[in-house]
PDB file of C-alpha atoms and ligand atoms in Angstrom:
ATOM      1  CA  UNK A   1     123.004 110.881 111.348  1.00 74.00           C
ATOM      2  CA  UNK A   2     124.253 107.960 113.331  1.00 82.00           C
ATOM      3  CA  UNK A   3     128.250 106.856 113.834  1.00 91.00           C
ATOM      4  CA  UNK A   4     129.230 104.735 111.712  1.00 90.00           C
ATOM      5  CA  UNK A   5     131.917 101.688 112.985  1.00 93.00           C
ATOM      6  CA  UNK A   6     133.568 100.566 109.927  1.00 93.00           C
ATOM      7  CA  UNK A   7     134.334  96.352 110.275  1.00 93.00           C
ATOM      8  CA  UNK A   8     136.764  94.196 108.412  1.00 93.00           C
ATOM      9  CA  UNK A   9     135.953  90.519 107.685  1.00 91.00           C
ATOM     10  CA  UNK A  10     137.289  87.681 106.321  1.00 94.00           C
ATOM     11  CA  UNK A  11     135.342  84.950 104.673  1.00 93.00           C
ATOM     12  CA  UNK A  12     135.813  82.293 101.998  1.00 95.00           C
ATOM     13  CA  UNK A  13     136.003  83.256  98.109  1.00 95.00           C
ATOM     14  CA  UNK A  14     133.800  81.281  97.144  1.00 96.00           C
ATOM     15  CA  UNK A  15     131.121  82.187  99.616  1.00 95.00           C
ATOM     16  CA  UNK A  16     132.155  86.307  98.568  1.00 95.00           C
ATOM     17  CA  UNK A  17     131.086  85.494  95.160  1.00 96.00           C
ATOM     18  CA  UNK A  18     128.051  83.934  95.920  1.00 95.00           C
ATOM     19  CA  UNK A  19     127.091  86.853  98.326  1.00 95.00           C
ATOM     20  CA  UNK A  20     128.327  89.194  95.651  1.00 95.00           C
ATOM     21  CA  UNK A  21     126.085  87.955  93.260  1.00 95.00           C
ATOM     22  CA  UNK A  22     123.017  87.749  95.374  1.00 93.00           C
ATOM     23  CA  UNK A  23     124.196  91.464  95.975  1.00 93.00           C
ATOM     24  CA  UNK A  24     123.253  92.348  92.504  1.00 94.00           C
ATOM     25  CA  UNK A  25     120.544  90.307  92.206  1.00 95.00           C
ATOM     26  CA  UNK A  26     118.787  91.505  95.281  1.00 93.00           C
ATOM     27  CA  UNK A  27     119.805  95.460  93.998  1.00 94.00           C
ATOM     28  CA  UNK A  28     121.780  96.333  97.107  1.00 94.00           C
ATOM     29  CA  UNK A  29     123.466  99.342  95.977  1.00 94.00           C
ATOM     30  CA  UNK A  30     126.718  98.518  98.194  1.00 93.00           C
ATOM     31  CA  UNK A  31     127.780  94.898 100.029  1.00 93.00           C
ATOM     32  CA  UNK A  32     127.445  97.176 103.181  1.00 93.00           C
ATOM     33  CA  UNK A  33     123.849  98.149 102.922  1.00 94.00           C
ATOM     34  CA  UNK A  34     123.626  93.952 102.079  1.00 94.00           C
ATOM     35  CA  UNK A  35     125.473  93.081 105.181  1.00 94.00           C
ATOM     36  CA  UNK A  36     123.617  95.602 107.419  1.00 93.00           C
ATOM     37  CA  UNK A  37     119.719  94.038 106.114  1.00 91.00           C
ATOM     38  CA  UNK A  38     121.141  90.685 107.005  1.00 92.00           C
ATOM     39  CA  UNK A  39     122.215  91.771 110.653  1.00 92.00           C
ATOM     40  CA  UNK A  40     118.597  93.472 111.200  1.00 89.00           C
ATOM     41  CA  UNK A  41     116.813  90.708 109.748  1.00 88.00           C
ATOM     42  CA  UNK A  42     118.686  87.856 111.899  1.00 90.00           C
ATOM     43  CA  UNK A  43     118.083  90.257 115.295  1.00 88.00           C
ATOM     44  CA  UNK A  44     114.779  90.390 114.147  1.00 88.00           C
ATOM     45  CA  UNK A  45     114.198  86.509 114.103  1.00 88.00           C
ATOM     46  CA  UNK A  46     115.950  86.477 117.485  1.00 87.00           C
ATOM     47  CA  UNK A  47     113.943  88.702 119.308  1.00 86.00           C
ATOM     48  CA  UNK A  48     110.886  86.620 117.461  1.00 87.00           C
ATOM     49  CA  UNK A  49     112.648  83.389 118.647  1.00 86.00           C
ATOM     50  CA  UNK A  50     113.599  84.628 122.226  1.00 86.00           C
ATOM     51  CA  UNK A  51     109.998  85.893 123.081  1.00 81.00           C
ATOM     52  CA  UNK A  52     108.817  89.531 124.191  1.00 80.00           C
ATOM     53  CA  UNK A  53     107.486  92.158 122.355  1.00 89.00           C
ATOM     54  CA  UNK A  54     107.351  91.987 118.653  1.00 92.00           C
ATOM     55  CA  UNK A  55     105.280  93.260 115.671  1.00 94.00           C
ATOM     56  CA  UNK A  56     104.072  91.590 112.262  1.00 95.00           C
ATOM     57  CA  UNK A  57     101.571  90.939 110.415  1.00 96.00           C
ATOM     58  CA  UNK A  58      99.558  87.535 109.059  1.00 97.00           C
ATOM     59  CA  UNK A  59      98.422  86.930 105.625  1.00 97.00           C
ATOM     60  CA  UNK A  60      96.134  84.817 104.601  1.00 97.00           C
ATOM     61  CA  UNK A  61      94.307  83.926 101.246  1.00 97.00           C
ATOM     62  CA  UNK A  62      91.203  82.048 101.279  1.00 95.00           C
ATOM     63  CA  UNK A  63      87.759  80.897  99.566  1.00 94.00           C
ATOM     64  CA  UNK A  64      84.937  83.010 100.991  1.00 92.00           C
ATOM     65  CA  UNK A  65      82.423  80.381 100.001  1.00 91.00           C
ATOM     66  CA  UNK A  66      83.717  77.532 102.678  1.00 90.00           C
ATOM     67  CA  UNK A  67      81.735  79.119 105.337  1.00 86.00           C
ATOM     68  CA  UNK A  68      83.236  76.681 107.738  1.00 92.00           C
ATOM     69  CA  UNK A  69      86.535  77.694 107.036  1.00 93.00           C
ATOM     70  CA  UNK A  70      85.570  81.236 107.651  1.00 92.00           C
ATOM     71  CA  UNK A  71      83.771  80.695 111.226  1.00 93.00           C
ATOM     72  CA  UNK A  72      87.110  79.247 112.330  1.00 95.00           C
ATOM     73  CA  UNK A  73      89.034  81.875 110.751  1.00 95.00           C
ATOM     74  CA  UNK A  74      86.593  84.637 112.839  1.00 95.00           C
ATOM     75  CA  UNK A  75      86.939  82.280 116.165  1.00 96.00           C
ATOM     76  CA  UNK A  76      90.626  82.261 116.229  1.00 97.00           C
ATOM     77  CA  UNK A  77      90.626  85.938 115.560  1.00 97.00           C
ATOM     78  CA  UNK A  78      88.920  86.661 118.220  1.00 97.00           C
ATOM     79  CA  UNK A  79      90.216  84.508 120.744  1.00 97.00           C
ATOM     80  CA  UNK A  80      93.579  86.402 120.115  1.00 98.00           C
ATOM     81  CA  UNK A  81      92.313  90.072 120.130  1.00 97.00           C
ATOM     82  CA  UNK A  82      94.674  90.805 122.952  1.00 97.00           C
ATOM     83  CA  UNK A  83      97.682  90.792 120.331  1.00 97.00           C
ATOM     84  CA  UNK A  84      95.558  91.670 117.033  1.00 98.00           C
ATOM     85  CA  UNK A  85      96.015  95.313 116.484  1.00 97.00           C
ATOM     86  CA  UNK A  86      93.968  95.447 113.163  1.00 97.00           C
ATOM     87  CA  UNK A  87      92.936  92.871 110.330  1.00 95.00           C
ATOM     88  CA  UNK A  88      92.207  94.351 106.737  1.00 97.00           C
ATOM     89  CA  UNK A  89      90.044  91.788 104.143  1.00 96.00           C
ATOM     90  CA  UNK A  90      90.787  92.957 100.761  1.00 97.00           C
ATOM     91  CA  UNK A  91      88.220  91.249  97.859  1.00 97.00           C
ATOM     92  CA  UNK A  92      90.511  89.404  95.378  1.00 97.00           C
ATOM     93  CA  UNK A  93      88.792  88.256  92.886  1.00 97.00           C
ATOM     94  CA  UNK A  94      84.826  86.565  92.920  1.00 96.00           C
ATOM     95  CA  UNK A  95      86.472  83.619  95.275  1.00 95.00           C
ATOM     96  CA  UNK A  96      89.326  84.840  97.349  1.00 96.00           C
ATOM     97  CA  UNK A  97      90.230  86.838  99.992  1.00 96.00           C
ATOM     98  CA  UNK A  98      93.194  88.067 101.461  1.00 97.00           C
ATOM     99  CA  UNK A  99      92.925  89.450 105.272  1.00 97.00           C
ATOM    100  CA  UNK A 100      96.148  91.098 106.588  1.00 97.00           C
ATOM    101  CA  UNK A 101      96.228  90.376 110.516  1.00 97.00           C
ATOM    102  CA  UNK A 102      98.652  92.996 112.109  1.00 97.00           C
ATOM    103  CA  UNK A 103      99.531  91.801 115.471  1.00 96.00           C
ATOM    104  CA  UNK A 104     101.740  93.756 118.205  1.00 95.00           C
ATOM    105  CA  UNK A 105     102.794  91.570 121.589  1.00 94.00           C
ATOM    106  CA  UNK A 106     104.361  88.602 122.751  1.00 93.00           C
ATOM    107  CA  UNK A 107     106.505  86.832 120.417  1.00 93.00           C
ATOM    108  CA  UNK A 108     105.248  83.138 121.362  1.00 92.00           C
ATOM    109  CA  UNK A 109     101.198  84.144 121.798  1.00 95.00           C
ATOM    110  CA  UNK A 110     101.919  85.510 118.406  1.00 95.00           C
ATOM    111  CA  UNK A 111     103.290  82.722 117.060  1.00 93.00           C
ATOM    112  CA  UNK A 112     100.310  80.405 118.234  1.00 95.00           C
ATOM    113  CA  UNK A 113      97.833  82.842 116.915  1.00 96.00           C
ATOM    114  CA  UNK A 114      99.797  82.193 113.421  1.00 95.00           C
ATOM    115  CA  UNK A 115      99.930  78.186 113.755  1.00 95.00           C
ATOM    116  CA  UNK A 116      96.310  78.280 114.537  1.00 96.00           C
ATOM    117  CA  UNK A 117      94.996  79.991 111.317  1.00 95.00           C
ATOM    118  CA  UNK A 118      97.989  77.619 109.490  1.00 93.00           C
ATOM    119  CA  UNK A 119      95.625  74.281 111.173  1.00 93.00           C
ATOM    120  CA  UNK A 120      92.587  75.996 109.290  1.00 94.00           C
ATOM    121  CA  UNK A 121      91.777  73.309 106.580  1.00 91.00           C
ATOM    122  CA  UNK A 122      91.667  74.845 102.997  1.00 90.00           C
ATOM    123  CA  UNK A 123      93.530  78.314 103.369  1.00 93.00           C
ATOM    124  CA  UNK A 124      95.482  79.031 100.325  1.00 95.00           C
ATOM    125  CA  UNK A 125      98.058  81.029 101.546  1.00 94.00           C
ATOM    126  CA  UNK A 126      99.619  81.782 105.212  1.00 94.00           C
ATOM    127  CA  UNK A 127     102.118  84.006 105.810  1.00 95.00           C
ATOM    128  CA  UNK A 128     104.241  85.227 108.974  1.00 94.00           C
ATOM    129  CA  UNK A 129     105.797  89.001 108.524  1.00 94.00           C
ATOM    130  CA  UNK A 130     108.454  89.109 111.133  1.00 92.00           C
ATOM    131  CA  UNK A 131     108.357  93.129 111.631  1.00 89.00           C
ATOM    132  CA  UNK A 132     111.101  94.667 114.273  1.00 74.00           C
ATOM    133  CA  UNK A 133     110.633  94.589 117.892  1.00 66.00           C
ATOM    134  CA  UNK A 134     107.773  96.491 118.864  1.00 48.00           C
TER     135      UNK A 134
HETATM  136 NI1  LIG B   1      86.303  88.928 100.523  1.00 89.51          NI
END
């Protein structure tokens, strides 16, 4: 079990309540355990924003029957197999698909690899999962 460092801060009322509320609504069980996901989360987007090694994963939701829209999905895929760990295509419904791209390595290749499939004409969904560093 880790140390823990206990921390005092002071803030505005106003802005307390409005944490305090998206406390509850969230269903953080303590302000602590709220505070603490915020820290993690906001290192996580700086080690994302910084570069180096990172982890995530893309999603993206498309219509299988543009073919043209999947070639380029395919191409860009493999152009960026150096950082593409895995990609899982799950069968939504008779039209859509969902692929979740996991991708491990360099924050910035990563993030090019993302705003290529986001240029692909048509996709319904894109998605960036900022995981923790790798
Ligand atoms: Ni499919």
């Amino acid at each position: 079990m880790p140390t823990l460092a206990r921390i005092s801060i002071s803030l505005e009322e106003e802005l307390l309540e409005k944490f305090d509320r998206r406390v509850r609504e969230d269903g953080f069980p303590t302000r602590s355990e709220a505070v603490k996901a915020l820290i993690r989360r906001a290192l996580v987007e700086n080690e994302w924003e910084r570069g180096g090694p990172v982890a995530g994963t893309v999603v993206i939701v498309y219509d299988h029957h543009k073919h043209d829209l999947l070639h380029q999905l395919m191409h860009i895929q493999h152009d960026y197999g150096d950082v593409i760990i895995s990609s899982q295509h799950v069968h939504l419904d008779h039209d859509n698909c969902m692929e979740t791209v996991t991708v491990r390595g360099d924050a910035a290749r990563i993030r090019q690899l993302a705003a290529a499939l986001k240029s692909v004409k048509g996709l319904k969904q894109q998605t960036l999962v900022m995981g923790a560093t790798a």
